[in-house]
PDB file of C-alpha atoms and ligand atoms in Angstrom:
ATOM      1  CA  MET S 780     122.736 125.765  79.581  1.00 52.00           C
ATOM      2  CA  ASP S 781     123.439 122.665  81.659  1.00 75.00           C
ATOM      3  CA  LYS S 782     120.187 120.856  82.263  1.00 86.00           C
ATOM      4  CA  TRP S 783     120.813 120.639  86.020  1.00 90.00           C
ATOM      5  CA  SER S 784     122.735 122.971  88.324  1.00 90.00           C
ATOM      6  CA  LYS S 785     121.018 122.563  91.697  1.00 95.00           C
ATOM      7  CA  HIS S 786     123.054 121.529  94.714  1.00 95.00           C
ATOM      8  CA  ASP S 787     119.896 121.065  96.865  1.00 97.00           C
ATOM      9  CA  LEU S 788     116.291 120.155  96.127  1.00 98.00           C
ATOM     10  CA  LEU S 789     114.151 122.238  98.461  1.00 98.00           C
ATOM     11  CA  ASP S 790     111.000 122.898  96.451  1.00 98.00           C
ATOM     12  CA  LEU S 791     109.730 123.087  92.875  1.00 98.00           C
ATOM     13  CA  GLN S 792     109.436 126.882  92.845  1.00 97.00           C
ATOM     14  CA  THR S 793     113.181 127.055  92.216  1.00 96.00           C
ATOM     15  CA  LEU S 794     113.136 124.573  89.290  1.00 97.00           C
ATOM     16  CA  SER S 795     112.369 125.573  85.712  1.00 97.00           C
ATOM     17  CA  ALA S 796     110.079 123.464  83.541  1.00 97.00           C
ATOM     18  CA  GLU S 797     113.219 122.206  81.758  1.00 97.00           C
ATOM     19  CA  GLU S 798     114.806 121.130  85.040  1.00 97.00           C
ATOM     20  CA  ILE S 799     111.643 119.282  86.085  1.00 98.00           C
ATOM     21  CA  GLU S 800     111.584 117.541  82.692  1.00 97.00           C
ATOM     22  CA  HIS S 801     115.252 116.646  83.157  1.00 97.00           C
ATOM     23  CA  VAL S 802     114.530 114.929  86.508  1.00 97.00           C
ATOM     24  CA  LEU S 803     111.667 112.992  84.876  1.00 98.00           C
ATOM     25  CA  GLU S 804     113.880 111.932  81.946  1.00 97.00           C
ATOM     26  CA  THR S 805     116.683 110.869  84.307  1.00 96.00           C
ATOM     27  CA  ALA S 806     114.177 108.890  86.399  1.00 97.00           C
ATOM     28  CA  LYS S 807     113.031 107.072  83.251  1.00 95.00           C
ATOM     29  CA  SER S 808     116.527 105.679  82.771  1.00 92.00           C
ATOM     30  CA  PHE S 809     116.740 104.659  86.451  1.00 96.00           C
ATOM     31  CA  LYS S 810     113.340 102.925  86.511  1.00 96.00           C
ATOM     32  CA  GLU S 811     114.723  99.962  84.633  1.00 94.00           C
ATOM     33  CA  VAL S 812     117.364  99.346  87.344  1.00 93.00           C
ATOM     34  CA  SER S 813     114.678  98.361  89.861  1.00 92.00           C
ATOM     35  CA  SER S 814     113.342  95.630  87.577  1.00 92.00           C
ATOM     36  CA  ARG S 815     116.759  93.918  87.208  1.00 93.00           C
ATOM     37  CA  GLU S 816     117.754  90.755  89.028  1.00 95.00           C
ATOM     38  CA  VAL S 817     120.589  92.761  90.616  1.00 95.00           C
ATOM     39  CA  LYS S 818     118.951  96.094  91.436  1.00 94.00           C
ATOM     40  CA  LYS S 819     122.106  98.149  91.739  1.00 95.00           C
ATOM     41  CA  VAL S 820     124.292 100.521  89.738  1.00 96.00           C
ATOM     42  CA  PRO S 821     127.558 102.081  90.930  1.00 95.00           C
ATOM     43  CA  ALA S 822     126.547 105.702  90.196  1.00 96.00           C
ATOM     44  CA  LEU S 823     126.937 106.966  93.802  1.00 96.00           C
ATOM     45  CA  ARG S 824     129.548 104.517  95.072  1.00 96.00           C
ATOM     46  CA  GLY S 825     131.596 106.189  97.799  1.00 96.00           C
ATOM     47  CA  LYS S 826     128.914 108.805  98.577  1.00 97.00           C
ATOM     48  CA  THR S 827     127.259 108.947 101.995  1.00 98.00           C
ATOM     49  CA  ILE S 828     123.599 109.870 102.443  1.00 98.00           C
ATOM     50  CA  VAL S 829     121.826 110.452 105.759  1.00 98.00           C
ATOM     51  CA  SER S 830     118.040 110.538 106.207  1.00 97.00           C
ATOM     52  CA  LEU S 831     116.699 112.685 109.031  1.00 96.00           C
ATOM     53  CA  PHE S 832     112.997 112.050 109.544  1.00 96.00           C
ATOM     54  CA  PHE S 833     111.285 114.000 112.300  1.00 94.00           C
ATOM     55  CA  GLU S 834     107.795 112.904 111.180  1.00 93.00           C
ATOM     56  CA  PRO S 835     106.392 109.438 110.443  1.00 92.00           C
ATOM     57  CA  SER S 836     106.838 108.130 106.909  1.00 94.00           C
ATOM     58  CA  THR S 837     106.508 104.839 105.051  1.00 95.00           C
ATOM     59  CA  ARG S 838     106.792 105.668 101.353  1.00 97.00           C
ATOM     60  CA  THR S 839     109.184 108.623 101.290  1.00 98.00           C
ATOM     61  CA  ARG S 840     111.633 107.249 103.811  1.00 97.00           C
ATOM     62  CA  GLY S 841     111.606 103.726 102.342  1.00 97.00           C
ATOM     63  CA  SER S 842     111.954 104.869  98.776  1.00 97.00           C
ATOM     64  CA  PHE S 843     114.764 107.349  99.484  1.00 98.00           C
ATOM     65  CA  GLU S 844     116.666 104.587 101.262  1.00 97.00           C
ATOM     66  CA  LEU S 845     116.121 102.117  98.431  1.00 97.00           C
ATOM     67  CA  ALA S 846     117.022 104.778  95.882  1.00 98.00           C
ATOM     68  CA  ALA S 847     120.320 105.524  97.647  1.00 98.00           C
ATOM     69  CA  LYS S 848     121.153 101.829  98.042  1.00 97.00           C
ATOM     70  CA  ARG S 849     120.330 101.058  94.402  1.00 97.00           C
ATOM     71  CA  LEU S 850     122.827 103.774  93.449  1.00 97.00           C
ATOM     72  CA  SER S 851     125.417 102.106  95.746  1.00 97.00           C
ATOM     73  CA  ALA S 852     125.616 104.997  98.237  1.00 97.00           C
ATOM     74  CA  ASP S 853     126.247 104.319 101.934  1.00 98.00           C
ATOM     75  CA  THR S 854     123.173 105.261 103.953  1.00 97.00           C
ATOM     76  CA  ILE S 855     122.050 105.749 107.503  1.00 95.00           C
ATOM     77  CA  ASN S 856     118.653 106.735 108.893  1.00 93.00           C
ATOM     78  CA  MET S 857     118.185 108.907 111.936  1.00 90.00           C
ATOM     79  CA  SER S 858     115.048 110.176 113.620  1.00 85.00           C
ATOM     80  CA  GLY S 859     114.354 112.911 116.146  1.00 77.00           C
ATOM     81  CA  SER S 860     113.549 110.464 118.931  1.00 78.00           C
ATOM     82  CA  GLY S 861     116.675 108.860 120.293  1.00 76.00           C
ATOM     83  CA  SER S 862     118.877 111.681 118.993  1.00 79.00           C
ATOM     84  CA  SER S 863     120.620 114.391 121.024  1.00 78.00           C
ATOM     85  CA  LEU S 864     117.857 116.882 120.150  1.00 80.00           C
ATOM     86  CA  SER S 865     116.231 115.735 123.389  1.00 78.00           C
ATOM     87  CA  LYS S 866     119.342 117.041 125.212  1.00 82.00           C
ATOM     88  CA  GLY S 867     118.866 120.554 123.830  1.00 83.00           C
ATOM     89  CA  GLU S 868     120.922 120.413 120.632  1.00 89.00           C
ATOM     90  CA  THR S 869     119.472 122.496 117.794  1.00 93.00           C
ATOM     91  CA  ILE S 870     118.562 120.863 114.515  1.00 94.00           C
ATOM     92  CA  VAL S 871     121.207 122.929 112.686  1.00 96.00           C
ATOM     93  CA  ASP S 872     123.892 121.811 115.167  1.00 95.00           C
ATOM     94  CA  MET S 873     122.706 118.230 114.826  1.00 94.00           C
ATOM     95  CA  ALA S 874     122.946 118.428 111.032  1.00 95.00           C
ATOM     96  CA  LYS S 875     126.384 120.133 111.174  1.00 97.00           C
ATOM     97  CA  ASN S 876     127.679 117.316 113.393  1.00 96.00           C
ATOM     98  CA  ILE S 877     126.347 114.728 110.975  1.00 96.00           C
ATOM     99  CA  GLU S 878     127.926 116.607 108.093  1.00 97.00           C
ATOM    100  CA  ALA S 879     131.244 116.602 109.983  1.00 97.00           C
ATOM    101  CA  MET S 880     131.315 112.820 109.432  1.00 97.00           C
ATOM    102  CA  ASN S 881     131.928 113.640 105.744  1.00 97.00           C
ATOM    103  CA  VAL S 882     128.344 113.137 104.686  1.00 98.00           C
ATOM    104  CA  ASP S 883     127.524 114.215 101.131  1.00 98.00           C
ATOM    105  CA  LEU S 884     123.758 114.598 101.241  1.00 98.00           C
ATOM    106  CA  ILE S 885     121.086 114.969 103.928  1.00 98.00           C
ATOM    107  CA  ILE S 886     117.437 114.127 103.311  1.00 98.00           C
ATOM    108  CA  VAL S 887     115.121 115.837 105.785  1.00 98.00           C
ATOM    109  CA  ARG S 888     111.438 115.654 106.707  1.00 97.00           C
ATOM    110  CA  HIS S 889     110.129 117.980 109.396  1.00 96.00           C
ATOM    111  CA  SER S 890     106.739 119.268 110.554  1.00 94.00           C
ATOM    112  CA  VAL S 891     108.036 122.851 110.521  1.00 96.00           C
ATOM    113  CA  ALA S 892     108.013 124.579 107.137  1.00 97.00           C
ATOM    114  CA  GLY S 893     111.423 125.890 106.111  1.00 97.00           C
ATOM    115  CA  VAL S 894     113.641 123.443 108.046  1.00 97.00           C
ATOM    116  CA  PRO S 895     115.255 122.024 104.852  1.00 98.00           C
ATOM    117  CA  HIS S 896     115.958 125.588 103.671  1.00 98.00           C
ATOM    118  CA  LYS S 897     117.571 126.433 107.030  1.00 98.00           C
ATOM    119  CA  LEU S 898     119.793 123.358 106.797  1.00 98.00           C
ATOM    120  CA  ALA S 899     120.757 124.168 103.207  1.00 98.00           C
ATOM    121  CA  GLU S 900     121.837 127.668 104.307  1.00 98.00           C
ATOM    122  CA  ASN S 901     124.106 126.190 106.970  1.00 98.00           C
ATOM    123  CA  LEU S 902     125.588 123.080 105.338  1.00 98.00           C
ATOM    124  CA  ASN S 903     127.965 122.330 102.509  1.00 97.00           C
ATOM    125  CA  ALA S 904     126.332 118.924 102.041  1.00 98.00           C
ATOM    126  CA  SER S 905     123.391 118.786  99.620  1.00 98.00           C
ATOM    127  CA  VAL S 906     119.955 118.942 101.232  1.00 98.00           C
ATOM    128  CA  VAL S 907     116.856 117.256  99.815  1.00 98.00           C
ATOM    129  CA  ASN S 908     113.425 118.129 101.184  1.00 98.00           C
ATOM    130  CA  ALA S 909     111.338 115.036 102.018  1.00 98.00           C
ATOM    131  CA  GLY S 910     108.391 117.168 103.176  1.00 98.00           C
ATOM    132  CA  ASP S 911     108.329 120.298 105.349  1.00 98.00           C
ATOM    133  CA  GLY S 912     105.158 121.233 107.212  1.00 96.00           C
ATOM    134  CA  CYS S 913     102.370 122.323 104.884  1.00 96.00           C
ATOM    135  CA  ARG S 914     104.886 123.915 102.534  1.00 97.00           C
ATOM    136  CA  SER S 915     106.521 121.553 100.090  1.00 98.00           C
ATOM    137  CA  HIS S 916     106.968 117.887  99.151  1.00 98.00           C
ATOM    138  CA  PRO S 917     108.919 118.184  95.911  1.00 98.00           C
ATOM    139  CA  THR S 918     109.793 114.528  95.340  1.00 98.00           C
ATOM    140  CA  GLN S 919     106.138 113.500  95.814  1.00 98.00           C
ATOM    141  CA  ALA S 920     105.086 115.964  93.111  1.00 98.00           C
ATOM    142  CA  LEU S 921     107.921 114.794  90.837  1.00 98.00           C
ATOM    143  CA  LEU S 922     106.860 111.160  91.183  1.00 98.00           C
ATOM    144  CA  ASP S 923     103.231 112.160  90.577  1.00 98.00           C
ATOM    145  CA  MET S 924     104.239 114.000  87.403  1.00 98.00           C
ATOM    146  CA  PHE S 925     106.400 111.042  86.330  1.00 98.00           C
ATOM    147  CA  THR S 926     103.385 108.735  86.772  1.00 98.00           C
ATOM    148  CA  ILE S 927     101.049 111.010  84.794  1.00 98.00           C
ATOM    149  CA  LYS S 928     103.584 111.290  81.959  1.00 98.00           C
ATOM    150  CA  ASP S 929     104.240 107.558  82.007  1.00 98.00           C
ATOM    151  CA  LYS S 930     100.529 106.718  81.806  1.00 98.00           C
ATOM    152  CA  LEU S 931      99.182 109.540  79.619  1.00 98.00           C
ATOM    153  CA  GLY S 932     102.221 110.347  77.455  1.00 98.00           C
ATOM    154  CA  GLU S 933     102.347 114.031  78.374  1.00 97.00           C
ATOM    155  CA  ILE S 934     101.322 116.541  81.011  1.00 98.00           C
ATOM    156  CA  LYS S 935     100.786 119.648  78.884  1.00 98.00           C
ATOM    157  CA  GLY S 936      97.063 120.258  78.383  1.00 98.00           C
ATOM    158  CA  LYS S 937      95.948 117.502  80.760  1.00 98.00           C
ATOM    159  CA  LYS S 938      93.248 118.338  83.266  1.00 98.00           C
ATOM    160  CA  VAL S 939      94.087 117.453  86.849  1.00 98.00           C
ATOM    161  CA  VAL S 940      91.812 117.960  89.854  1.00 98.00           C
ATOM    162  CA  ILE S 941      93.331 117.821  93.332  1.00 98.00           C
ATOM    163  CA  VAL S 942      90.624 116.980  95.865  1.00 98.00           C
ATOM    164  CA  GLY S 943      90.646 117.434  99.623  1.00 97.00           C
ATOM    165  CA  ASP S 944      92.466 119.427 102.253  1.00 96.00           C
ATOM    166  CA  ILE S 945      94.377 121.815 100.014  1.00 96.00           C
ATOM    167  CA  LEU S 946      94.993 124.243 102.882  1.00 95.00           C
ATOM    168  CA  HIS S 947      97.253 121.898 104.864  1.00 95.00           C
ATOM    169  CA  SER S 948      98.693 119.891 101.969  1.00 96.00           C
ATOM    170  CA  ARG S 949     102.361 120.166 100.970  1.00 97.00           C
ATOM    171  CA  VAL S 950     101.602 117.559  98.279  1.00 98.00           C
ATOM    172  CA  ALA S 951      98.957 119.850  96.754  1.00 98.00           C
ATOM    173  CA  ARG S 952     101.249 122.909  96.825  1.00 98.00           C
ATOM    174  CA  SER S 953     104.159 121.117  95.159  1.00 98.00           C
ATOM    175  CA  ASN S 954     101.897 119.506  92.571  1.00 98.00           C
ATOM    176  CA  ILE S 955     100.245 122.826  91.738  1.00 98.00           C
ATOM    177  CA  VAL S 956     103.670 124.417  91.159  1.00 98.00           C
ATOM    178  CA  GLY S 957     105.046 121.511  89.121  1.00 98.00           C
ATOM    179  CA  LEU S 958     101.969 120.656  87.086  1.00 98.00           C
ATOM    180  CA  THR S 959     101.231 124.263  86.097  1.00 98.00           C
ATOM    181  CA  LYS S 960     104.900 124.729  85.065  1.00 98.00           C
ATOM    182  CA  LEU S 961     104.516 121.734  82.753  1.00 98.00           C
ATOM    183  CA  GLY S 962     101.285 123.091  81.273  1.00 98.00           C
ATOM    184  CA  ALA S 963      98.565 121.066  83.007  1.00 98.00           C
ATOM    185  CA  GLU S 964      95.192 122.672  83.767  1.00 98.00           C
ATOM    186  CA  VAL S 965      94.835 122.247  87.515  1.00 98.00           C
ATOM    187  CA  THR S 966      91.627 122.557  89.555  1.00 98.00           C
ATOM    188  CA  VAL S 967      91.507 122.313  93.334  1.00 98.00           C
ATOM    189  CA  CYS S 968      88.333 121.012  94.937  1.00 98.00           C
ATOM    190  CA  GLY S 969      87.246 120.573  98.528  1.00 97.00           C
ATOM    191  CA  PRO S 970      85.281 122.137 101.377  1.00 96.00           C
ATOM    192  CA  SER S 971      85.550 125.940 101.368  1.00 96.00           C
ATOM    193  CA  THR S 972      87.240 125.832 104.795  1.00 95.00           C
ATOM    194  CA  LEU S 973      90.079 123.744 103.351  1.00 95.00           C
ATOM    195  CA  ILE S 974      90.787 125.798 100.213  1.00 97.00           C
ATOM    196  CA  PRO S 975      93.173 128.726 100.836  1.00 96.00           C
ATOM    197  CA  ILE S 976      91.787 132.148  99.937  1.00 97.00           C
ATOM    198  CA  GLY S 977      93.534 133.514  96.840  1.00 97.00           C
ATOM    199  CA  ILE S 978      94.861 130.155  95.635  1.00 98.00           C
ATOM    200  CA  GLU S 979      93.772 131.131  92.106  1.00 98.00           C
ATOM    201  CA  GLN S 980      96.941 133.260  92.042  1.00 98.00           C
ATOM    202  CA  MET S 981      98.875 129.990  91.750  1.00 98.00           C
ATOM    203  CA  GLY S 982      97.222 129.486  88.354  1.00 98.00           C
ATOM    204  CA  VAL S 983      94.513 127.016  89.399  1.00 98.00           C
ATOM    205  CA  LYS S 984      90.723 126.929  89.187  1.00 98.00           C
ATOM    206  CA  VAL S 985      88.668 126.355  92.327  1.00 98.00           C
ATOM    207  CA  SER S 986      85.595 124.173  92.706  1.00 98.00           C
ATOM    208  CA  TYR S 987      83.568 123.190  95.741  1.00 98.00           C
ATOM    209  CA  ASP S 988      81.563 120.601  93.790  1.00 98.00           C
ATOM    210  CA  ILE S 989      83.418 117.403  92.901  1.00 98.00           C
ATOM    211  CA  ASP S 990      80.539 116.057  90.792  1.00 98.00           C
ATOM    212  CA  ALA S 991      80.666 119.124  88.548  1.00 98.00           C
ATOM    213  CA  VAL S 992      84.372 118.701  87.741  1.00 98.00           C
ATOM    214  CA  ILE S 993      84.818 114.907  87.507  1.00 98.00           C
ATOM    215  CA  PRO S 994      83.630 114.402  83.888  1.00 98.00           C
ATOM    216  CA  ASP S 995      86.319 116.696  82.407  1.00 97.00           C
ATOM    217  CA  GLN S 996      89.364 115.410  84.220  1.00 98.00           C
ATOM    218  CA  ASP S 997      92.253 113.263  82.975  1.00 98.00           C
ATOM    219  CA  VAL S 998      93.579 112.839  86.507  1.00 98.00           C
ATOM    220  CA  ILE S 999      91.792 112.789  89.862  1.00 98.00           C
ATOM    221  CA  MET S1000      94.307 113.247  92.664  1.00 98.00           C
ATOM    222  CA  LEU S1001      92.854 112.586  96.098  1.00 98.00           C
ATOM    223  CA  LEU S1002      94.529 113.836  99.248  1.00 97.00           C
ATOM    224  CA  ARG S1003      94.546 112.202 102.649  1.00 95.00           C
ATOM    225  CA  LEU S1004      91.974 113.776 104.912  1.00 91.00           C
ATOM    226  CA  GLN S1005      93.954 114.773 107.988  1.00 82.00           C
ATOM    227  CA  LYS S1006      91.438 113.620 110.589  1.00 79.00           C
ATOM    228  CA  GLU S1007      92.699 116.039 113.210  1.00 75.00           C
ATOM    229  CA  ARG S1008      91.128 118.802 111.071  1.00 77.00           C
ATOM    230  CA  GLN S1009      87.697 117.817 112.327  1.00 76.00           C
ATOM    231  CA  GLU S1010      88.814 118.595 115.878  1.00 79.00           C
ATOM    232  CA  GLU S1011      90.015 121.966 114.605  1.00 84.00           C
ATOM    233  CA  HIS S1012      86.455 122.581 113.263  1.00 86.00           C
ATOM    234  CA  TYR S1013      87.349 122.739 109.580  1.00 90.00           C
ATOM    235  CA  LEU S1014      84.817 119.961 108.942  1.00 90.00           C
ATOM    236  CA  SER S1015      81.363 119.131 110.285  1.00 88.00           C
ATOM    237  CA  SER S1016      82.158 115.393 110.263  1.00 91.00           C
ATOM    238  CA  ILE S1017      84.359 112.845 108.507  1.00 92.00           C
ATOM    239  CA  ARG S1018      81.187 111.074 107.356  1.00 94.00           C
ATOM    240  CA  GLU S1019      79.878 114.242 105.740  1.00 94.00           C
ATOM    241  CA  TYR S1020      83.238 114.756 104.015  1.00 94.00           C
ATOM    242  CA  ALA S1021      83.182 111.187 102.676  1.00 96.00           C
ATOM    243  CA  LYS S1022      79.667 111.704 101.305  1.00 97.00           C
ATOM    244  CA  THR S1023      80.391 115.086  99.705  1.00 97.00           C
ATOM    245  CA  PHE S1024      83.944 114.578  98.410  1.00 97.00           C
ATOM    246  CA  GLY S1025      84.804 110.877  98.749  1.00 97.00           C
ATOM    247  CA  PHE S1026      85.671 109.249  95.422  1.00 98.00           C
ATOM    248  CA  ASN S1027      83.725 106.015  94.981  1.00 98.00           C
ATOM    249  CA  ALA S1028      82.455 103.685  92.266  1.00 98.00           C
ATOM    250  CA  ASN S1029      79.457 105.937  91.508  1.00 98.00           C
ATOM    251  CA  ARG S1030      81.695 108.935  90.983  1.00 98.00           C
ATOM    252  CA  LEU S1031      84.141 106.877  88.924  1.00 98.00           C
ATOM    253  CA  LYS S1032      81.259 106.134  86.505  1.00 98.00           C
ATOM    254  CA  MET S1033      81.005 109.894  85.851  1.00 98.00           C
ATOM    255  CA  ALA S1034      84.710 110.151  84.918  1.00 98.00           C
ATOM    256  CA  LYS S1035      86.480 109.632  81.579  1.00 98.00           C
ATOM    257  CA  LYS S1036      87.005 105.923  80.975  1.00 97.00           C
ATOM    258  CA  ASP S1037      90.791 106.269  81.006  1.00 97.00           C
ATOM    259  CA  VAL S1038      90.988 108.629  84.006  1.00 98.00           C
ATOM    260  CA  LEU S1039      93.901 108.144  86.424  1.00 98.00           C
ATOM    261  CA  VAL S1040      93.025 107.936  90.125  1.00 98.00           C
ATOM    262  CA  MET S1041      95.995 109.018  92.241  1.00 98.00           C
ATOM    263  CA  HIS S1042      96.698 109.344  95.948  1.00 98.00           C
ATOM    264  CA  PRO S1043     100.039 110.129  97.621  1.00 98.00           C
ATOM    265  CA  GLY S1044      99.260 107.844 100.555  1.00 96.00           C
ATOM    266  CA  PRO S1045      98.670 107.012 103.267  1.00 95.00           C
ATOM    267  CA  THR S1046      95.021 106.468 102.282  1.00 95.00           C
ATOM    268  CA  ASN S1047      91.955 106.518 104.514  1.00 94.00           C
ATOM    269  CA  ARG S1048      89.797 103.927 102.800  1.00 96.00           C
ATOM    270  CA  GLY S1049      86.120 104.882 102.950  1.00 96.00           C
ATOM    271  CA  VAL S1050      86.951 108.557 103.520  1.00 95.00           C
ATOM    272  CA  GLU S1051      88.704 110.217 100.573  1.00 96.00           C
ATOM    273  CA  LEU S1052      88.257 107.157  98.362  1.00 97.00           C
ATOM    274  CA  SER S1053      86.515 103.793  98.564  1.00 98.00           C
ATOM    275  CA  GLY S1054      88.494 100.558  98.823  1.00 97.00           C
ATOM    276  CA  GLU S1055      86.926  99.440  95.548  1.00 98.00           C
ATOM    277  CA  VAL S1056      88.355 102.459  93.697  1.00 98.00           C
ATOM    278  CA  ALA S1057      91.711 102.297  95.495  1.00 98.00           C
ATOM    279  CA  ASP S1058      92.159  98.692  94.322  1.00 98.00           C
ATOM    280  CA  GLY S1059      90.408  99.180  90.977  1.00 98.00           C
ATOM    281  CA  ALA S1060      91.655  99.312  87.395  1.00 98.00           C
ATOM    282  CA  ARG S1061      91.914 103.124  87.210  1.00 98.00           C
ATOM    283  CA  SER S1062      93.987 103.438  90.388  1.00 98.00           C
ATOM    284  CA  VAL S1063      97.705 104.110  89.890  1.00 98.00           C
ATOM    285  CA  ILE S1064      98.454 104.478  93.592  1.00 98.00           C
ATOM    286  CA  LEU S1065     100.993 101.650  93.705  1.00 98.00           C
ATOM    287  CA  ASP S1066     102.554 102.792  90.413  1.00 98.00           C
ATOM    288  CA  GLN S1067     103.193 106.106  92.148  1.00 98.00           C
ATOM    289  CA  VAL S1068     105.066 104.264  94.899  1.00 98.00           C
ATOM    290  CA  THR S1069     107.088 102.223  92.386  1.00 98.00           C
ATOM    291  CA  ASN S1070     107.965 105.354  90.414  1.00 98.00           C
ATOM    292  CA  GLY S1071     108.977 107.114  93.620  1.00 98.00           C
ATOM    293  CA  VAL S1072     112.131 105.022  93.835  1.00 98.00           C
ATOM    294  CA  ALA S1073     113.228 105.929  90.286  1.00 98.00           C
ATOM    295  CA  VAL S1074     112.431 109.600  90.782  1.00 98.00           C
ATOM    296  CA  ARG S1075     114.361 109.727  94.055  1.00 98.00           C
ATOM    297  CA  MET S1076     117.300 107.937  92.390  1.00 98.00           C
ATOM    298  CA  ALA S1077     117.272 110.732  89.801  1.00 98.00           C
ATOM    299  CA  VAL S1078     117.107 113.458  92.467  1.00 98.00           C
ATOM    300  CA  LEU S1079     119.998 111.987  94.491  1.00 98.00           C
ATOM    301  CA  TYR S1080     122.086 111.387  91.374  1.00 97.00           C
ATOM    302  CA  LEU S1081     121.548 114.895  89.996  1.00 97.00           C
ATOM    303  CA  THR S1082     122.023 116.829  93.241  1.00 97.00           C
ATOM    304  CA  LEU S1083     125.178 114.876  94.097  1.00 96.00           C
ATOM    305  CA  GLY S1084     126.534 115.489  90.624  1.00 86.00           C
ATOM    306  CA  THR S1085     126.775 119.245  91.206  1.00 68.00           C
ATOM    307  CA  LYS S1086     129.065 121.456  93.217  1.00 54.00           C
ATOM    308  CA  ASP S1087     127.623 124.501  94.961  1.00 48.00           C
ATOM    309  CA  VAL S1088     130.182 127.142  94.004  1.00 46.00           C
ATOM    310  CA  SER S1089     128.351 129.726  96.114  1.00 49.00           C
ATOM    311  CA  LYS S1090     129.445 127.791  99.191  1.00 49.00           C
ATOM    312  CA  GLU S1091     133.109 127.579  98.218  1.00 45.00           C
ATOM    313  CA  GLU S1092     135.685 129.838  99.910  1.00 41.00           C
TER     314      GLU S1092
HETATM  315  N1   CP P1608     103.261 110.317 100.413  1.00 53.42           N
HETATM  316  C1   CP P1608     104.018 110.349 101.530  1.00 53.42           C
HETATM  317  O1   CP P1608     104.733 111.325 101.803  1.00 53.42           O
HETATM  318  O2   CP P1608     103.913 109.226 102.297  1.00 53.42           O
HETATM  319  P1   CP P1608     104.755 108.942 103.631  1.00 53.42           P
HETATM  320  O3   CP P1608     104.252 109.937 104.677  1.00 53.42           O
HETATM  321  O4   CP P1608     104.464 107.522 104.011  1.00 53.42           O
HETATM  322  O5   CP P1608     106.189 109.203 103.335  1.00 53.42           O
END
């Protein structure tokens, strides 16, 4: 079996454990490129990649663009505002028109779940999901898994707790799928209003008490508290959340001495984690960002290296 056969990367549900491992291995070889004086290889010379971001982004958008440029692809970035969507064009028509300029791959982030899948159904170009609604953020989970493997040697058997708003988190969903496929023991922890009913069916444990789970964990992955959730009455107050679930120096003392503290960003300092912990020795938050470029180089390289025969005449 070829190690990679996917024309698009839409989620991690459709990848086998072997395919996830193959992305992580490929990313390992690309990581070195970013530390060179000349941070460029010709792997995707002549390819054209377009980013379509309909939601704000710092890390994902920046690292996809750097990844494409470091592989020598031609890139452009487009956003919803300023495009012809405001004149009534549908997103599929917009993407088809972009594709008509002989574009090879489209990266898309959208607040509506399923938009990348819709584009993939309608385009011959490869589609890579950069985050869709609450559904999926596959490259974030891949870079998180890369970071865990890089720091701890392996993922199988490691205990990972994901803390926060699991209900609305595409990062949590993709990490649960990826980490359980690679054999991690995943626990989700947060207020009962923000943990989906039945999530155990995804192969995770559930806890509502962060202090009870901290001592066992190899990785503590904190999620951004989406502050608008307080207005939607999922939370009594942000202050109460910070007291009950915020990860701070006192809680760090309860953890294993070599625990990894992770966060996909953007962080709310003083809410889901203290500034002291975010900047402390156990935090790998900026390593995650660094690794994101290598992982996205691997994703672009692999998806552009395949042909989708199902879409051929
Ligand atoms: N982690 C993440 O998706 O960050 P951005 O929203 O800045 O891309």
